[in-house]
Short mmCIF file of C-alpha atoms and ligand atoms in Angstrom, two decimals:
data_model
loop_
_atom_site.label_atom_id
_atom_site.label_comp_id
_atom_site.label_asym_id
_atom_site.label_seq_id
_atom_site.Cartn_x
_atom_site.Cartn_y
_atom_site.Cartn_z
CA UNK O 11 107.84 66.67 102.74
CA UNK O 12 108.89 66.97 106.37
CA UNK O 13 112.43 66.05 107.31
CA UNK O 14 113.00 64.91 110.86
CA UNK O 15 116.43 65.59 112.36
CA UNK O 16 118.19 64.42 115.49
CA UNK O 17 118.18 67.52 117.71
CA UNK O 18 121.74 66.95 118.95
CA UNK O 19 123.68 65.63 115.96
CA UNK O 20 121.43 67.04 113.19
CA UNK O 21 121.59 63.60 111.53
CA UNK O 22 118.57 63.16 109.24
CA UNK O 23 116.22 60.54 110.67
CA UNK O 24 113.20 60.26 108.41
CA UNK O 25 111.40 61.99 105.58
CA UNK O 26 107.64 61.82 105.83
CA UNK O 27 104.53 63.51 104.54
CA UNK O 28 101.20 64.43 106.08
CA UNK O 29 99.61 61.48 104.23
CA UNK O 30 101.41 59.11 106.66
CA UNK O 31 98.75 60.12 109.22
CA UNK O 32 96.09 58.29 107.17
CA UNK O 33 92.51 59.42 106.92
CA UNK O 34 92.76 59.97 103.17
CA UNK O 35 95.24 62.86 103.47
CA UNK O 36 96.87 63.27 100.05
CA UNK O 37 99.86 65.07 98.56
CA UNK O 38 100.49 68.57 97.30
CA UNK O 39 101.77 72.02 98.21
CA UNK O 40 101.25 73.04 101.81
CA UNK O 41 101.69 76.07 104.06
CA UNK O 42 104.81 76.86 106.05
CA UNK O 43 102.73 77.78 109.12
CA UNK O 44 100.17 75.10 110.06
CA UNK O 45 97.47 75.78 112.62
CA UNK O 46 98.03 74.15 115.98
CA UNK O 47 95.62 73.20 118.73
CA UNK O 48 95.38 75.68 121.55
CA UNK O 49 97.18 75.12 124.82
CA UNK O 50 94.66 73.93 127.37
CA UNK O 51 91.99 73.68 124.66
CA UNK O 52 90.21 70.55 123.47
CA UNK O 53 92.55 70.03 120.54
CA UNK O 54 95.89 70.72 122.25
CA UNK O 55 98.60 69.01 120.19
CA UNK O 56 96.54 68.92 116.98
CA UNK O 57 97.90 70.21 113.66
CA UNK O 58 95.86 71.71 110.80
CA UNK O 59 97.03 72.40 107.29
CA UNK O 60 96.08 72.07 103.64
CA UNK O 61 97.44 70.32 100.59
CA UNK O 62 96.93 72.01 97.24
CA UNK O 63 96.91 69.88 94.11
CA UNK O 64 97.32 72.29 91.20
CA UNK O 65 97.36 69.44 88.66
CA UNK O 66 93.74 68.49 89.48
CA UNK O 67 90.92 70.00 87.38
CA UNK O 68 89.64 72.02 89.14
CA UNK O 69 92.53 72.49 91.59
CA UNK O 70 91.73 71.20 95.10
CA UNK O 71 92.69 72.52 98.52
CA UNK O 72 92.36 69.56 100.87
CA UNK O 73 92.11 70.94 104.41
CA UNK O 74 92.92 68.40 107.11
CA UNK O 75 93.56 67.97 110.80
CA UNK O 76 95.81 65.56 112.65
CA UNK O 77 94.53 65.04 116.17
CA UNK O 78 96.84 64.67 119.18
CA UNK O 79 96.55 60.85 118.94
CA UNK O 80 98.11 61.03 115.45
CA UNK O 81 94.95 60.28 113.51
CA UNK O 82 94.47 62.25 110.32
CA UNK O 83 91.12 63.45 109.00
CA UNK O 84 90.16 65.38 105.88
CA UNK O 85 88.01 68.32 106.98
CA UNK O 86 87.08 69.89 103.64
CA UNK O 87 87.90 69.90 99.95
CA UNK O 88 87.79 73.39 98.45
CA UNK O 89 87.39 73.30 94.69
CA UNK O 90 85.92 76.74 93.91
CA UNK O 91 88.93 78.93 94.76
CA UNK O 92 91.87 79.93 92.55
CA UNK O 93 95.06 77.94 93.23
CA UNK O 94 97.43 80.27 95.10
CA UNK O 95 100.60 80.45 97.17
CA UNK O 96 99.18 80.47 100.71
CA UNK O 97 101.91 80.72 103.36
CA UNK O 98 99.78 80.30 106.52
CA UNK O 99 96.54 78.66 107.60
CA UNK O 100 94.56 80.50 110.29
CA UNK O 101 92.61 79.10 113.22
CA UNK O 102 90.32 80.06 116.05
CA UNK O 103 89.40 77.78 118.93
CA UNK O 104 86.87 75.78 116.89
CA UNK O 105 87.49 76.69 113.25
CA UNK O 106 90.20 76.60 110.64
CA UNK O 107 90.18 79.56 108.25
CA UNK O 108 91.61 79.24 104.76
CA UNK O 109 92.25 82.69 103.36
CA UNK O 110 92.87 82.54 99.64
CA UNK O 111 94.56 85.86 99.01
CA UNK O 112 95.92 86.62 95.58
CA UNK O 113 99.15 85.00 94.50
CA UNK O 114 97.67 82.77 91.85
CA UNK O 115 99.42 79.91 90.11
CA UNK O 116 99.20 79.56 86.36
CA UNK O 117 99.16 76.13 84.75
CA UNK O 118 102.09 73.93 85.80
CA UNK O 119 104.83 73.73 83.21
CA UNK O 120 108.04 71.73 83.00
CA UNK O 121 109.94 74.80 81.85
CA UNK O 122 109.29 76.60 85.11
CA UNK O 123 112.11 76.38 87.58
CA UNK O 124 110.40 77.44 90.80
CA UNK O 125 107.18 78.51 92.49
CA UNK O 126 107.76 82.20 91.70
CA UNK O 127 107.83 81.45 87.99
CA UNK O 128 104.30 80.05 88.18
CA UNK O 129 102.74 83.21 89.66
CA UNK O 130 100.23 84.97 87.37
CA UNK O 131 100.16 88.76 86.80
CA UNK O 132 98.25 90.80 89.40
CA UNK O 133 94.51 91.12 88.82
CA UNK O 134 92.96 93.97 90.85
CA UNK O 135 89.47 92.51 90.30
CA UNK O 136 90.24 89.21 92.00
CA UNK O 137 88.57 89.10 95.47
CA UNK O 138 90.11 87.44 98.52
CA UNK O 139 88.14 84.42 99.75
CA UNK O 140 87.74 83.29 103.38
CA UNK O 141 86.57 79.71 104.12
CA UNK O 142 85.53 78.85 107.68
CA UNK O 143 85.93 75.12 108.36
CA UNK O 144 84.72 73.23 111.43
CA UNK O 145 87.73 71.65 113.18
CA UNK O 146 85.66 68.93 114.85
CA UNK O 147 82.86 68.01 112.43
CA UNK O 148 84.59 69.13 109.22
CA UNK O 149 82.93 70.95 106.35
CA UNK O 150 82.90 74.57 105.17
CA UNK O 151 80.39 76.35 107.42
CA UNK O 152 80.77 79.88 106.06
CA UNK O 153 82.34 81.71 103.12
CA UNK O 154 83.29 85.36 102.76
CA UNK O 155 85.06 87.54 100.24
CA UNK O 156 86.54 91.01 100.11
CA UNK O 157 85.91 93.40 97.26
CA UNK O 158 89.54 94.56 97.38
CA UNK O 159 92.35 92.16 96.59
CA UNK O 160 95.47 91.71 98.73
CA UNK O 161 98.48 89.49 99.27
CA UNK O 162 99.68 88.27 102.67
CA UNK O 163 102.04 85.91 104.43
CA UNK O 164 101.14 85.58 108.10
CA UNK O 165 98.43 85.41 110.71
CA UNK O 166 98.58 87.76 113.68
CA UNK O 167 95.72 86.05 115.51
CA UNK O 168 92.13 84.92 114.91
CA UNK O 169 89.37 84.48 117.46
CA UNK O 170 85.64 84.01 117.90
CA UNK O 171 83.81 86.99 119.42
CA UNK O 172 80.05 87.49 119.85
CA UNK O 173 79.16 85.21 116.94
CA UNK O 174 81.79 86.73 114.63
CA UNK O 175 85.26 85.61 113.72
CA UNK O 176 87.92 88.31 113.96
CA UNK O 177 91.02 87.93 111.78
CA UNK O 178 94.07 90.14 112.27
CA UNK O 179 96.39 90.01 109.28
CA UNK O 180 99.24 92.07 107.83
CA UNK O 181 98.50 92.57 104.12
CA UNK O 182 100.28 93.93 101.05
CA UNK O 183 98.36 95.72 98.26
CA UNK O 184 99.85 93.28 95.72
CA UNK O 185 102.40 90.46 95.51
CA UNK O 186 105.21 92.49 93.89
CA UNK O 187 107.42 92.08 96.96
CA UNK O 188 108.03 88.45 95.93
CA UNK O 189 109.84 89.63 92.80
CA UNK O 190 111.60 92.43 94.69
CA UNK O 191 112.89 89.87 97.19
CA UNK O 192 114.84 87.89 94.64
CA UNK O 193 118.50 87.95 95.72
CA UNK O 194 119.70 89.96 92.71
CA UNK O 195 117.12 92.70 93.19
CA UNK O 196 117.70 92.90 96.94
CA UNK O 197 121.44 93.30 96.33
CA UNK O 198 120.89 96.16 93.90
CA UNK O 199 117.85 97.72 95.55
CA UNK O 200 118.38 97.68 99.31
CA UNK O 201 119.48 100.97 100.82
CA UNK O 202 117.86 102.89 97.96
CA UNK O 203 115.71 105.25 99.97
CA UNK O 204 113.69 106.32 96.93
CA UNK O 205 111.85 103.02 96.84
CA UNK O 206 110.00 101.00 99.43
CA UNK O 207 109.63 98.14 96.94
CA UNK O 208 112.21 96.01 98.76
CA UNK O 209 110.92 96.64 102.27
CA UNK O 210 109.35 93.67 104.02
CA UNK O 211 106.36 95.68 105.13
CA UNK O 212 102.64 94.96 105.21
CA UNK O 213 99.94 97.01 106.90
CA UNK O 214 97.77 95.86 109.78
CA UNK O 215 94.19 94.97 108.87
CA UNK O 216 91.38 93.52 110.98
CA UNK O 217 88.60 91.63 109.18
CA UNK O 218 85.33 90.55 110.72
CA UNK O 219 83.47 87.47 109.46
CA UNK O 220 80.02 88.31 110.79
CA UNK O 221 77.52 85.82 112.15
CA UNK O 222 79.46 82.85 110.80
CA UNK O 223 77.13 80.25 112.35
CA UNK O 224 74.17 81.42 110.25
CA UNK O 225 75.32 80.99 106.68
CA UNK O 226 72.78 80.77 103.91
CA UNK O 227 72.92 77.50 102.01
CA UNK O 228 71.34 77.01 98.59
CA UNK O 229 71.41 73.67 96.73
CA UNK O 230 74.00 72.41 99.22
CA UNK O 231 76.31 75.37 98.55
CA UNK O 232 77.34 77.88 101.21
CA UNK O 233 76.68 81.39 99.90
CA UNK O 234 79.42 84.01 99.99
CA UNK O 235 79.06 87.05 102.20
CA UNK O 236 81.21 90.16 102.50
CA UNK O 237 84.23 90.06 104.80
CA UNK O 238 84.05 93.39 106.66
CA UNK O 239 87.25 95.39 107.01
CA UNK O 240 86.89 96.56 110.63
CA UNK O 241 89.89 98.85 110.42
CA UNK O 242 93.36 99.18 108.95
CA UNK O 243 96.32 101.22 110.10
CA UNK O 244 98.56 103.36 107.87
CA UNK O 245 102.17 102.28 107.39
CA UNK O 246 103.60 104.77 109.94
CA UNK O 247 101.46 103.20 112.67
CA UNK O 248 100.57 99.75 111.43
CA UNK O 249 103.43 98.82 109.08
CA UNK O 250 104.65 95.40 110.16
CA UNK O 251 105.64 91.90 109.17
CA UNK O 252 106.66 88.75 111.05
CA UNK O 253 103.85 89.46 113.54
CA UNK O 254 103.85 88.14 117.08
CA UNK O 255 101.58 88.42 120.11
CA UNK O 256 101.71 87.21 123.69
CA UNK O 257 101.12 83.51 122.95
CA UNK O 258 98.81 83.14 125.96
CA UNK O 259 96.29 85.11 123.83
CA UNK O 260 96.43 82.91 120.71
CA UNK O 261 92.88 82.20 119.46
CA UNK O 262 91.51 84.58 122.15
CA UNK O 263 90.76 88.31 121.97
CA UNK O 264 94.07 90.16 122.21
CA UNK O 265 95.08 93.81 122.24
CA UNK O 266 98.79 94.12 121.41
CA UNK O 267 100.69 93.10 118.28
CA UNK O 268 104.45 93.20 117.71
CA UNK O 269 106.41 92.94 114.49
CA UNK O 270 109.30 94.16 112.42
CA UNK O 271 108.79 97.66 111.02
CA UNK O 272 110.38 99.91 108.40
CA UNK O 273 110.82 103.55 109.39
CA UNK O 274 113.22 104.54 106.61
CA UNK O 275 112.00 103.50 103.20
CA UNK O 276 114.47 101.28 101.40
CA UNK O 277 115.92 99.77 104.57
CA UNK O 278 114.09 96.40 104.41
CA UNK O 279 113.33 96.39 108.15
CA UNK O 280 114.97 98.72 110.64
CA UNK O 281 112.84 98.82 113.80
CA UNK O 282 110.25 97.00 115.91
CA UNK O 283 106.62 98.11 116.25
CA UNK O 284 104.08 97.52 119.00
CA UNK O 285 100.50 98.10 117.83
CA UNK O 286 97.71 98.76 120.30
CA UNK O 287 94.57 97.55 118.49
CA UNK O 288 92.33 99.21 121.08
CA UNK O 289 93.63 102.77 120.69
CA UNK O 290 94.89 102.15 117.13
CA UNK O 291 98.22 103.69 117.99
CA UNK O 292 101.73 102.29 118.06
CA UNK O 293 105.09 102.59 119.76
CA UNK O 294 108.36 101.95 117.95
CA UNK O 295 111.77 100.73 119.06
CA UNK O 296 114.29 102.24 116.69
CA UNK O 297 118.04 101.73 117.25
CA UNK O 298 120.33 104.79 117.18
CA UNK O 299 122.38 103.34 114.31
CA UNK O 300 121.25 101.12 111.44
CA UNK O 301 120.33 97.59 112.45
CA UNK O 302 118.30 94.85 110.81
CA UNK O 303 116.15 93.34 113.56
CA UNK O 304 114.52 89.90 113.47
CA UNK O 305 110.97 88.84 114.35
CA UNK O 306 110.38 90.05 117.92
CA UNK O 307 109.47 87.27 120.31
CA UNK O 308 107.30 88.18 123.30
CA UNK O 309 108.36 86.47 126.50
CA UNK O 310 106.04 86.99 129.47
CA UNK O 311 107.55 88.01 132.79
CA UNK O 312 107.23 85.05 135.20
CA UNK O 313 104.08 85.76 137.18
CA UNK O 314 103.14 88.46 134.68
CA UNK O 315 100.06 90.60 135.08
CA UNK O 316 98.62 91.93 131.84
CA UNK O 317 99.06 91.16 128.18
CA UNK O 318 102.18 93.28 127.61
CA UNK O 319 103.94 92.49 130.89
CA UNK O 320 107.14 91.00 129.52
CA UNK O 321 109.97 91.56 127.09
CA UNK O 322 110.59 91.31 123.38
CA UNK O 323 113.67 89.48 122.14
CA UNK O 324 115.09 90.38 118.75
CA UNK O 325 118.32 89.44 117.01
CA UNK O 326 119.50 92.72 115.52
CA UNK O 327 122.29 92.76 112.97
CA UNK O 328 124.40 95.93 113.39
CA UNK O 329 124.96 97.30 109.88
CA UNK O 330 128.20 99.09 110.89
CA UNK O 331 129.94 96.06 112.37
CA UNK O 332 128.07 93.19 110.63
CA UNK O 333 127.75 91.58 114.04
CA UNK O 334 124.60 90.51 115.87
CA UNK O 335 123.07 91.67 119.12
CA UNK O 336 120.38 89.97 121.10
CA UNK O 337 118.32 93.01 122.13
CA UNK O 338 115.88 92.91 125.04
CA UNK O 339 113.03 95.43 124.81
CA UNK O 340 110.45 96.25 127.49
CA UNK O 341 107.17 95.28 125.80
CA UNK O 342 105.22 97.90 127.75
CA UNK O 343 107.05 101.04 126.66
CA UNK O 344 109.33 99.66 123.90
CA UNK O 345 112.48 100.92 125.63
CA UNK O 346 115.67 98.93 125.12
CA UNK O 347 116.58 97.27 128.42
CA UNK O 348 119.86 95.76 127.37
CA UNK O 349 121.67 93.78 124.74
CA UNK O 350 124.08 90.90 124.43
CA UNK O 351 126.72 91.71 121.83
CA UNK O 352 127.92 88.77 119.81
CA UNK O 353 131.34 88.36 118.20
CA UNK O 354 129.68 87.02 115.03
CA UNK O 355 126.73 87.56 112.71
CA UNK O 356 124.30 85.04 114.17
CA UNK O 357 121.22 83.47 112.62
CA UNK O 358 117.90 85.22 112.98
CA UNK O 359 116.33 82.31 114.83
CA UNK O 360 113.41 80.15 113.81
CA UNK O 361 110.73 82.35 112.29
CA UNK O 362 107.25 81.46 113.52
CA UNK O 363 108.47 79.21 116.32
CA UNK O 364 109.63 79.93 119.84
CA UNK O 365 110.66 77.33 122.36
CA UNK O 366 111.14 78.18 125.99
CA UNK O 367 112.45 76.16 128.86
CA UNK O 368 111.56 77.50 132.24
CA UNK O 369 114.45 76.58 134.46
CA UNK O 370 114.75 77.70 138.05
CA UNK O 371 111.98 80.28 137.87
CA UNK O 372 110.08 78.70 140.72
FE1 LIG I 21 106.57 82.71 107.31
#
């Protein structure tokens, strides 16, 4: 369910679900990060997401779009993929991509107390499935799978390029971090430099879904092809989570990626990384003393020239004082430009969302 709040008083206004948009949109589990229509693109203001019904036999992912006029439409029903905990839905300019990585739900049971308790043991043989769905006409137009399994949370960016779809995604080799991130294990495990099990750290991977417009169809079924791993970066260079890019490049070819990074194993997240996907190198901002930084938000310089012409904002909690700092980092060279020290430990901000009001710039 979605809970609407008054932005000033925080009074709850209304609880509603995606099904209120009509168009046959049902109920079920959904992702925390819906796809949104691109700024200046044909579907600006649209929202895309899925609803997973794990009680159906077989389980169904209903992928839908809600257009800017508020009208809902079911785009596809996926019934041949394992039911899994999928945290984000991906999108290019014209397609929604459902990536069914491994974090599979077992049968629902009344004895289970939460989502984590439903997760099945890791199966190294289980491929990851990619479904390409037409935003406008609906329907699965192409299907891909990887031979190697992975778990993931977030999309870096996805875009169409020369007949292929390129997907940039931070991945984990398995879903064990979910167990490690339980409060009790974080309390006992964090700061233990012998283990990286508690670190919120994935590695950067780029997949290519080749020639997606020319899928083979047999008996009305789209045949699976191999998702090509273009490249991946080792943890020292490409270790990241909570990925961000310059938002002007969403759904378009981009070069730079920013995210939280872990330099010292066992420290959860202790630095900020900038990955250059062209040279496959990275630069790291690492504070002199231990801090826990938040998702770095890229803010373009007014009148900026170039993709990395701007700053990163991160809320960094100083481990020595337990107080927060808003740190401003030059996105070009990853040097700290300045910081606003706070008298309190402040919230980390709204993960996945950044609002900006341009006042007085012109
Ligand atoms: Fe998230």
